[in-house]
mmCIF file of C-alpha atoms (C1' of nucleotides) in Angstrom:
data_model
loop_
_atom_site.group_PDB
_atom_site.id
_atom_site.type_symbol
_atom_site.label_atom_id
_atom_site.label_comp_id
_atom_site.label_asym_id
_atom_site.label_seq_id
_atom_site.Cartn_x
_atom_site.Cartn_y
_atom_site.Cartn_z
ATOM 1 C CA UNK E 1 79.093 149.424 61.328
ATOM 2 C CA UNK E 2 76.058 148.037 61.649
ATOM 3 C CA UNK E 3 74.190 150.841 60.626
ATOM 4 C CA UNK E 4 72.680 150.874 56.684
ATOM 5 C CA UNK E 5 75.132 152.373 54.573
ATOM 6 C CA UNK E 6 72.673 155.352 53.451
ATOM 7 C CA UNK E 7 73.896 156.067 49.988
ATOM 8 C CA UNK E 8 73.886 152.903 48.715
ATOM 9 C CA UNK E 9 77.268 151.956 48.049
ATOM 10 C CA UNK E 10 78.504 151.140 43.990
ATOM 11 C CA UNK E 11 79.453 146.959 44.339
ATOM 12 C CA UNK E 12 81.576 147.308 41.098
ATOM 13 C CA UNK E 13 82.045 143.924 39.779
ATOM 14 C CA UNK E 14 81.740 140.181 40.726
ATOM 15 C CA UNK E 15 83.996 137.250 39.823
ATOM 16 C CA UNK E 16 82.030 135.453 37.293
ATOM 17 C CA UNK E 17 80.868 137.758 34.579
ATOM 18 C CA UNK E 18 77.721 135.909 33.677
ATOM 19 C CA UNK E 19 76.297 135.659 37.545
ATOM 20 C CA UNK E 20 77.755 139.412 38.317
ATOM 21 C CA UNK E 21 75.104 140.174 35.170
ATOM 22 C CA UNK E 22 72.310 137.771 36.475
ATOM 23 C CA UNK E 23 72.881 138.809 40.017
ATOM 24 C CA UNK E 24 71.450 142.150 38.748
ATOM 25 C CA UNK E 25 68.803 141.618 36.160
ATOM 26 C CA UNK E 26 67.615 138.247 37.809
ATOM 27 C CA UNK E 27 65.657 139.728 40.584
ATOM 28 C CA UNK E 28 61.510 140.653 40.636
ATOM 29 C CA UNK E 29 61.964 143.548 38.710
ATOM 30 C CA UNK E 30 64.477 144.474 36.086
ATOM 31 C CA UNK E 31 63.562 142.492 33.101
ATOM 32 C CA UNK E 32 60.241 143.812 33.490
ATOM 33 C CA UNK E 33 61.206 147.413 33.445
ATOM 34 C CA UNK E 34 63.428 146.777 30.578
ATOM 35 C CA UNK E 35 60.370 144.957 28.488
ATOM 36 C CA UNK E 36 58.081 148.099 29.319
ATOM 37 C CA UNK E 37 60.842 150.649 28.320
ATOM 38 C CA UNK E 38 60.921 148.414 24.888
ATOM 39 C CA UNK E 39 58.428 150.216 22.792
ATOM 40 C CA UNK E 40 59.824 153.517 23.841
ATOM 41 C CA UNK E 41 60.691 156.386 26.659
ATOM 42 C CA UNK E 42 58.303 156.187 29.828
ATOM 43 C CA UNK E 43 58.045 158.384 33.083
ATOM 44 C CA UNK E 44 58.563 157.462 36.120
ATOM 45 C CA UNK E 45 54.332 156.891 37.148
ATOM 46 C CA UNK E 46 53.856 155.452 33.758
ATOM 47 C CA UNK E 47 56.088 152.924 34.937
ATOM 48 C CA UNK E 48 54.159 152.662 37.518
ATOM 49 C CA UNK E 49 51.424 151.987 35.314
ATOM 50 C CA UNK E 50 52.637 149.734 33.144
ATOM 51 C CA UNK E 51 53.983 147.254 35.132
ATOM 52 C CA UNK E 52 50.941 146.939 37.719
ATOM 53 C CA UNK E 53 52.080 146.001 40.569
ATOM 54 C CA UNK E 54 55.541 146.800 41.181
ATOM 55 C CA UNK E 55 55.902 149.716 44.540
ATOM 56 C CA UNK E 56 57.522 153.212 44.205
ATOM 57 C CA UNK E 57 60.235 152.127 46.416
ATOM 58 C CA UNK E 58 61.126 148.720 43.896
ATOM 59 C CA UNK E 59 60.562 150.869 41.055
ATOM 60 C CA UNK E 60 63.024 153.722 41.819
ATOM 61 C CA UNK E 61 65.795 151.381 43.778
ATOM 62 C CA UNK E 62 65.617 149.062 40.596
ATOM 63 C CA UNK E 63 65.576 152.319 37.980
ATOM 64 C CA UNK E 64 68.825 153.635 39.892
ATOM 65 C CA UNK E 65 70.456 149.971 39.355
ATOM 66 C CA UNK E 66 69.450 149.896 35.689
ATOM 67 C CA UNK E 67 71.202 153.589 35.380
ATOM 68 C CA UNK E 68 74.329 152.758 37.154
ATOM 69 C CA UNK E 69 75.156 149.664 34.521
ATOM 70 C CA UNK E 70 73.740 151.550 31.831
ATOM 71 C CA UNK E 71 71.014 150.016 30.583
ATOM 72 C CA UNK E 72 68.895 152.797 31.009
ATOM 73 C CA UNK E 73 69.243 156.501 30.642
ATOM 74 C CA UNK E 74 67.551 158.963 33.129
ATOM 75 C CA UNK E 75 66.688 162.236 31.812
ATOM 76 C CA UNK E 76 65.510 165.168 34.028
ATOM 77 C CA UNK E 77 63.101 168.143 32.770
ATOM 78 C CA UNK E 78 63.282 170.579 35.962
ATOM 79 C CA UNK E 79 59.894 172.238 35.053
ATOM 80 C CA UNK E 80 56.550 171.848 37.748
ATOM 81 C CA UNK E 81 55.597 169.538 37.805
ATOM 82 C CA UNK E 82 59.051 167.726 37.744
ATOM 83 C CA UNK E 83 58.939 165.198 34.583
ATOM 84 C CA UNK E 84 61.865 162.525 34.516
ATOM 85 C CA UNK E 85 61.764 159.958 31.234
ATOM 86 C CA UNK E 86 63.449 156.680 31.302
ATOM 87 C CA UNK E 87 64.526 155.184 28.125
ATOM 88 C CA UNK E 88 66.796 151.996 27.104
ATOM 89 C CA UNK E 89 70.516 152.471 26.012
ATOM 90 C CA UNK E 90 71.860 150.592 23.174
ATOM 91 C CA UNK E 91 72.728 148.061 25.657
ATOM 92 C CA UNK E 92 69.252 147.694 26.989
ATOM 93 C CA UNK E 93 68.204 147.102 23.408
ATOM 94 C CA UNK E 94 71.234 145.142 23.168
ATOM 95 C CA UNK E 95 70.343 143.027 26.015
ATOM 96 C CA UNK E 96 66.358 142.514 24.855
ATOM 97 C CA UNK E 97 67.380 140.323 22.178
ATOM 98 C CA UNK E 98 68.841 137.183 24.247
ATOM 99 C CA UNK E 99 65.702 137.792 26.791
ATOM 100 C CA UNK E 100 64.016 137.418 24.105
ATOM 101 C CA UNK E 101 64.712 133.720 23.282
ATOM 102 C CA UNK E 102 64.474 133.234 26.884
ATOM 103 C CA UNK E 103 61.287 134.424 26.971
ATOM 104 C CA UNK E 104 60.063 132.264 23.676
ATOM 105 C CA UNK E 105 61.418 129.680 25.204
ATOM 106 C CA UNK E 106 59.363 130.062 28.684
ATOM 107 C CA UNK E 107 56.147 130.366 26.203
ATOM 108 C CA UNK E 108 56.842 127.141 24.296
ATOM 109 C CA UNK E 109 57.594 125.120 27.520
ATOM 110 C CA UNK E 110 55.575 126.217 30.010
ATOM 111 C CA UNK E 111 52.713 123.966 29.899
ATOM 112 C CA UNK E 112 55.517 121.207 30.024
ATOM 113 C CA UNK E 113 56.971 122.505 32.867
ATOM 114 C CA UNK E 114 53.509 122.591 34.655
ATOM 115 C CA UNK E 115 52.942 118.898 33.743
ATOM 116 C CA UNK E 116 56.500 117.938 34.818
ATOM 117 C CA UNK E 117 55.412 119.462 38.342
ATOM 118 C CA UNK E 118 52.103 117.761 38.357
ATOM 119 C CA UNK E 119 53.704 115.007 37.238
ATOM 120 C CA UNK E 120 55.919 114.832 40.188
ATOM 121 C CA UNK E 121 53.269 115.737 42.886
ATOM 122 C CA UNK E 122 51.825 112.698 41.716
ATOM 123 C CA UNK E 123 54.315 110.628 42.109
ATOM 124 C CA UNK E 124 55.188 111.854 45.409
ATOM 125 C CA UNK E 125 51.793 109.966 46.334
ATOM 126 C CA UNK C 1 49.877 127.798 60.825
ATOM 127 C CA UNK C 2 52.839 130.053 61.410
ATOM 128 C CA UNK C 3 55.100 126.979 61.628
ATOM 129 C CA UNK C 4 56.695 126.510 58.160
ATOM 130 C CA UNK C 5 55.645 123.427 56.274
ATOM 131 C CA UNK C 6 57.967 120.611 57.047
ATOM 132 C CA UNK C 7 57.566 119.176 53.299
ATOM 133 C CA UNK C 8 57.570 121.768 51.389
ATOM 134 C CA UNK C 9 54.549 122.244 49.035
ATOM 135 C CA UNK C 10 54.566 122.553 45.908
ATOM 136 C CA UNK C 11 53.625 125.948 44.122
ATOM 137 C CA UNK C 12 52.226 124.249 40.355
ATOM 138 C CA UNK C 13 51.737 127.949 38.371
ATOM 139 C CA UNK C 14 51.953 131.578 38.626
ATOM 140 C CA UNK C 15 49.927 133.882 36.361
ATOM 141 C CA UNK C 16 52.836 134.758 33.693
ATOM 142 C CA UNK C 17 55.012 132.106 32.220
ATOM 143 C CA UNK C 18 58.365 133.907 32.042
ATOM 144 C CA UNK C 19 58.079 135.286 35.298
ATOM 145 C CA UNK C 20 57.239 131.626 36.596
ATOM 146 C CA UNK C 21 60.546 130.433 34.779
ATOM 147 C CA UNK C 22 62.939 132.973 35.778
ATOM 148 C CA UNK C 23 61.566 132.547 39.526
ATOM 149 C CA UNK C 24 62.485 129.380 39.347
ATOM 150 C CA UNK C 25 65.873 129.474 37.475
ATOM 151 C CA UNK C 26 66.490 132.777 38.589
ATOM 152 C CA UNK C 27 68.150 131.691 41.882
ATOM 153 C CA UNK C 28 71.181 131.740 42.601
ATOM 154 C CA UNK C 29 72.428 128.502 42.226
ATOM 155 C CA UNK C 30 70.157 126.571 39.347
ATOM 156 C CA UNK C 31 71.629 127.690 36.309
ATOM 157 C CA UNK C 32 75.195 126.474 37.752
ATOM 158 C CA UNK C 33 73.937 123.275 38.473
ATOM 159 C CA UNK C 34 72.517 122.676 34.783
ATOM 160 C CA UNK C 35 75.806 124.204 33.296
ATOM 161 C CA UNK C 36 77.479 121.519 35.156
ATOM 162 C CA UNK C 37 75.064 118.891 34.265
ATOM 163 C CA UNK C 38 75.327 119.975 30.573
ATOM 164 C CA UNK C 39 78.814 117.539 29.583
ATOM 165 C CA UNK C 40 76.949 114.604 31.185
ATOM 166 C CA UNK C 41 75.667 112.647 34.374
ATOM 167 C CA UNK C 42 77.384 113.764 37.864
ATOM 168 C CA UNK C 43 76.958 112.717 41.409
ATOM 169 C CA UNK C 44 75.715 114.301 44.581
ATOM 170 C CA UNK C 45 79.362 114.926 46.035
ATOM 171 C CA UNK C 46 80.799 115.446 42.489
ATOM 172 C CA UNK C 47 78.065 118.439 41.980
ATOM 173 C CA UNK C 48 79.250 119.648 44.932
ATOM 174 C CA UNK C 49 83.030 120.073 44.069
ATOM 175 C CA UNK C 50 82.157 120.709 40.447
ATOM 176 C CA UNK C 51 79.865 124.255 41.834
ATOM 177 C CA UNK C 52 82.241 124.955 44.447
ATOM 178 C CA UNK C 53 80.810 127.323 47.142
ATOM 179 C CA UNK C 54 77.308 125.391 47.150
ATOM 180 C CA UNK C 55 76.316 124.201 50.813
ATOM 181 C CA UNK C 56 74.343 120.742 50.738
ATOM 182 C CA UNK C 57 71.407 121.768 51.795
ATOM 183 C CA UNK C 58 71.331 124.589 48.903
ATOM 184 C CA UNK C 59 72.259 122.144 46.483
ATOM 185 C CA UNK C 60 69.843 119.457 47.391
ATOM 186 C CA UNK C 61 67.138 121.989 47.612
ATOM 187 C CA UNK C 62 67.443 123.102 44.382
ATOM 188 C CA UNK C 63 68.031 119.757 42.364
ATOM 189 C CA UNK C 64 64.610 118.991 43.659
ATOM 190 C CA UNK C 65 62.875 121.957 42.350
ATOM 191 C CA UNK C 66 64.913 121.273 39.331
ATOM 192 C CA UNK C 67 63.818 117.733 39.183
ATOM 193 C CA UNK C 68 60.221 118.965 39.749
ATOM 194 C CA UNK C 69 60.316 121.228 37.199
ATOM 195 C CA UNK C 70 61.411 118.531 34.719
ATOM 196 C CA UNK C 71 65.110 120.026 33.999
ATOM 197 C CA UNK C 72 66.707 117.373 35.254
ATOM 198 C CA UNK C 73 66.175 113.618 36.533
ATOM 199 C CA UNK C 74 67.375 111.881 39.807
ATOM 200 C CA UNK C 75 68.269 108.303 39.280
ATOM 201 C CA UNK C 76 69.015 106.497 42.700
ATOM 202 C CA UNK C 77 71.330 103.224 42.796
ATOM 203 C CA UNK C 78 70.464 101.322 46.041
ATOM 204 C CA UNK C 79 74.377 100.016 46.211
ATOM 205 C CA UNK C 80 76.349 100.289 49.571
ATOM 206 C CA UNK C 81 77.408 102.910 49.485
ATOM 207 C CA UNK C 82 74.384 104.727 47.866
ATOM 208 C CA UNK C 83 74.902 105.933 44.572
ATOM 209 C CA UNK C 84 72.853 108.997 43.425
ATOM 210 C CA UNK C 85 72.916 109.917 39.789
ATOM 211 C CA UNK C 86 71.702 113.642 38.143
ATOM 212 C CA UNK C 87 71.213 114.258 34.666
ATOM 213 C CA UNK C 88 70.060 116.704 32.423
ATOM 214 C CA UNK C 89 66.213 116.094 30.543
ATOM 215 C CA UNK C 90 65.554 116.920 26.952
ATOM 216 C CA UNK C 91 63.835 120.180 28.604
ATOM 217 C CA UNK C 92 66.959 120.939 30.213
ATOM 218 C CA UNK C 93 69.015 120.748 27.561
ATOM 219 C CA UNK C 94 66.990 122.936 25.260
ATOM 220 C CA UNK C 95 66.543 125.372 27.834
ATOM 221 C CA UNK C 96 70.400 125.871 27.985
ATOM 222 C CA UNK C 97 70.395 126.904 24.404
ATOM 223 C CA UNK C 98 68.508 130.083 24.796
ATOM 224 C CA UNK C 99 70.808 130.091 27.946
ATOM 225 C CA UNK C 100 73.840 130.089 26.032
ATOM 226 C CA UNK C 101 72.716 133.224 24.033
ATOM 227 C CA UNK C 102 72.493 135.390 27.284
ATOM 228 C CA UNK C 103 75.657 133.957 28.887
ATOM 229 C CA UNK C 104 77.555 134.929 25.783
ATOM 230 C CA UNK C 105 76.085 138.448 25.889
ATOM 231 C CA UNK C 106 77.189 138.762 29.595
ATOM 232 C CA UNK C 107 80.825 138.039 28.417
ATOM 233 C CA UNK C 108 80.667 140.514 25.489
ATOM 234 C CA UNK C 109 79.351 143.027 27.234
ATOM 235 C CA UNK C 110 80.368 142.599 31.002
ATOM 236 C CA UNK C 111 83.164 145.236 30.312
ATOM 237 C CA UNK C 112 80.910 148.164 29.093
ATOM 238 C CA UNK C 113 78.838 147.516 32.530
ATOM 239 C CA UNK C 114 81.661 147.389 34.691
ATOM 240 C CA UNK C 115 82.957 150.603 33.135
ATOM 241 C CA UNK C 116 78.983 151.980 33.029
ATOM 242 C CA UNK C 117 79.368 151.503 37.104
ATOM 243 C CA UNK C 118 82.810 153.409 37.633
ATOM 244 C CA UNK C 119 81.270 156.081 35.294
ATOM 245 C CA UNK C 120 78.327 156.521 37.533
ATOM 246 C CA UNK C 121 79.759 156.144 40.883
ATOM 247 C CA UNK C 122 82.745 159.560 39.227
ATOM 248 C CA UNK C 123 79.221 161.369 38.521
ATOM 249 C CA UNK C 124 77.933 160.994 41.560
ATOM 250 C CA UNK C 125 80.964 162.697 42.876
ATOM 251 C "C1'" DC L 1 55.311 164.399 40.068
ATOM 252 C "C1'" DT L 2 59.457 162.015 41.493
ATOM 253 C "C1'" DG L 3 61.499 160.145 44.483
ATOM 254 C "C1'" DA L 4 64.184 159.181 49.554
ATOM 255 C "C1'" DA L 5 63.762 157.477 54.360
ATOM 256 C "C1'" DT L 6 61.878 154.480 57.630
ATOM 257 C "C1'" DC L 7 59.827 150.314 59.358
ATOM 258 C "C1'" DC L 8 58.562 145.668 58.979
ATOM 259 C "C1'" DT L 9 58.033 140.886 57.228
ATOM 260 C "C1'" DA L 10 59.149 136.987 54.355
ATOM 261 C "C1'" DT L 11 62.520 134.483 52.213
ATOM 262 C "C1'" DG L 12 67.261 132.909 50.648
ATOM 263 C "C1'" DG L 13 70.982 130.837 51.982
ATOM 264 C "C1'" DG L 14 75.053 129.325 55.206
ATOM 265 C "C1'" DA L 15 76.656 126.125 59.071
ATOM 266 C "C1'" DT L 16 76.154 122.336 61.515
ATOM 267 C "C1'" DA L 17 74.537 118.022 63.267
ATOM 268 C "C1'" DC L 18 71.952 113.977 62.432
ATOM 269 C "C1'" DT L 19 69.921 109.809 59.483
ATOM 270 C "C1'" DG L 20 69.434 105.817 56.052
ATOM 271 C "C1'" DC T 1 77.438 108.634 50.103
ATOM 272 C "C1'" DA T 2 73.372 111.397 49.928
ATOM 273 C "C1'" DG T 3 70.742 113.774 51.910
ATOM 274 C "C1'" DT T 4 67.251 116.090 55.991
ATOM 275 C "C1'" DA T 5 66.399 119.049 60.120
ATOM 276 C "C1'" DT T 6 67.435 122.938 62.798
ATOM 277 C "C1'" DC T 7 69.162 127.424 63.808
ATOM 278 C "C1'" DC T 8 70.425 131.874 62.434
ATOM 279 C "C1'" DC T 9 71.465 135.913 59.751
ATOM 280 C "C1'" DA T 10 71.333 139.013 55.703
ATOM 281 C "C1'" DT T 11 68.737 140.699 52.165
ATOM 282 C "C1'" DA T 12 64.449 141.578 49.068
ATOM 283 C "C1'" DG T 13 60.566 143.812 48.928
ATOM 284 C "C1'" DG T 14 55.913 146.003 50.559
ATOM 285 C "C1'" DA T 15 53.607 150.022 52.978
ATOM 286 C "C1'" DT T 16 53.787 154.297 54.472
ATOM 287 C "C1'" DT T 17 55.494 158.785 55.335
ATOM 288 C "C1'" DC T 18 58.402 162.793 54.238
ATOM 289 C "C1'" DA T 19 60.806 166.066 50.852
ATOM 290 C "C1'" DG T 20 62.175 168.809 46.535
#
DNA sequence: CTGAATCCTATGGGATACTG
DNA sequence: CAGTATCCCATAGGATTCAG
């Protein structure tokens, strides 16, 4: 079939737990959703807000992701207008506190890393 | 110029420093390479076998951006046959620390995602 | 308001052949 | 041995439109 699949189809799990992890919260996205839903439960446009400049589509392909591994929780209040709050699991919390010494880290070596590139541009004559 | 830019140009900074690290290490093949750089020095060829499933040209790619970045260094031997030498920087190896904290979380926790998918995928039906 | 479907482009990454 | 250049395909992601 060449055809898209059209429900997006469940990949289940990937050889090497540590990429089949990164695979998923490595792209544009994730992490940021994760760091908004931090401080507490958001809806889906808040989202939106929050993170700037992320689309509806990325947004709601990346929420559905976050849901299937269970890092998030997607709760729906059928009144009209529709609401729909996204909060973090215990394993989105869970997962926040390694990111977080990633993300130190990235703070105390950025301006290094910038240098190092400079650095090299130079050198490249 | 639609043609793509035979040497490819360097991008210096991007407006948020953890985004501009995990862009960069976020790939799919630059955190294997500095895992396998970690133990010590290593050769193009021996990269190769150590990695596995890495094509050249994805390999040499990214040790440059990784050598531009200032993870790693490049140390060439002009012997017959050439001799090319990778190692990890100071930078690299502290960024493998906070490193180590997420890889260890993806092996606590892989199972509870795995089994967060199959739940998911018997809700949907 | 909360998405799903469609269309389109840019990029990542593999395979291969060629060079110093 | 250590790459670079070229070709090609699959996927990420934006914009827009449609639906519940």
């Amino acid at each position: 079939m060449t055809a898209i699949t059209a429900s997006e189809e469940i990949v289940l799990e990937q050889p090497c737990p540590i990429r089949d992890v990164l695979d998923r919260i490595g792209d544009q996205w994730s992490l940021l959703i994760l760091e908004a839903l931090a401080p507490g439960t958001l809806r889906f446009n808040a989202l939106m807000r929050e993170i700037g400049d992320i689309s509806k589509q990325m947004l709601s392909r990346t929420l559905k992701q976050l849901e299937q591994d269970g890092f998030i929780t997607r709760t729906l209040y059928p009144e009209v207008p529709l609401r729909v709050e996204y909060a973090l699991t215990p394993l989105g919390h869970s997962f926040l506190e390694p990111m977080q010494q990633l993300v130190a880290w990235a703070d105390t070596h950025h301006r290094t890393i910038v240098a190092a590139r400079l650095q090299y541009q130079a050198s490249q004559t």
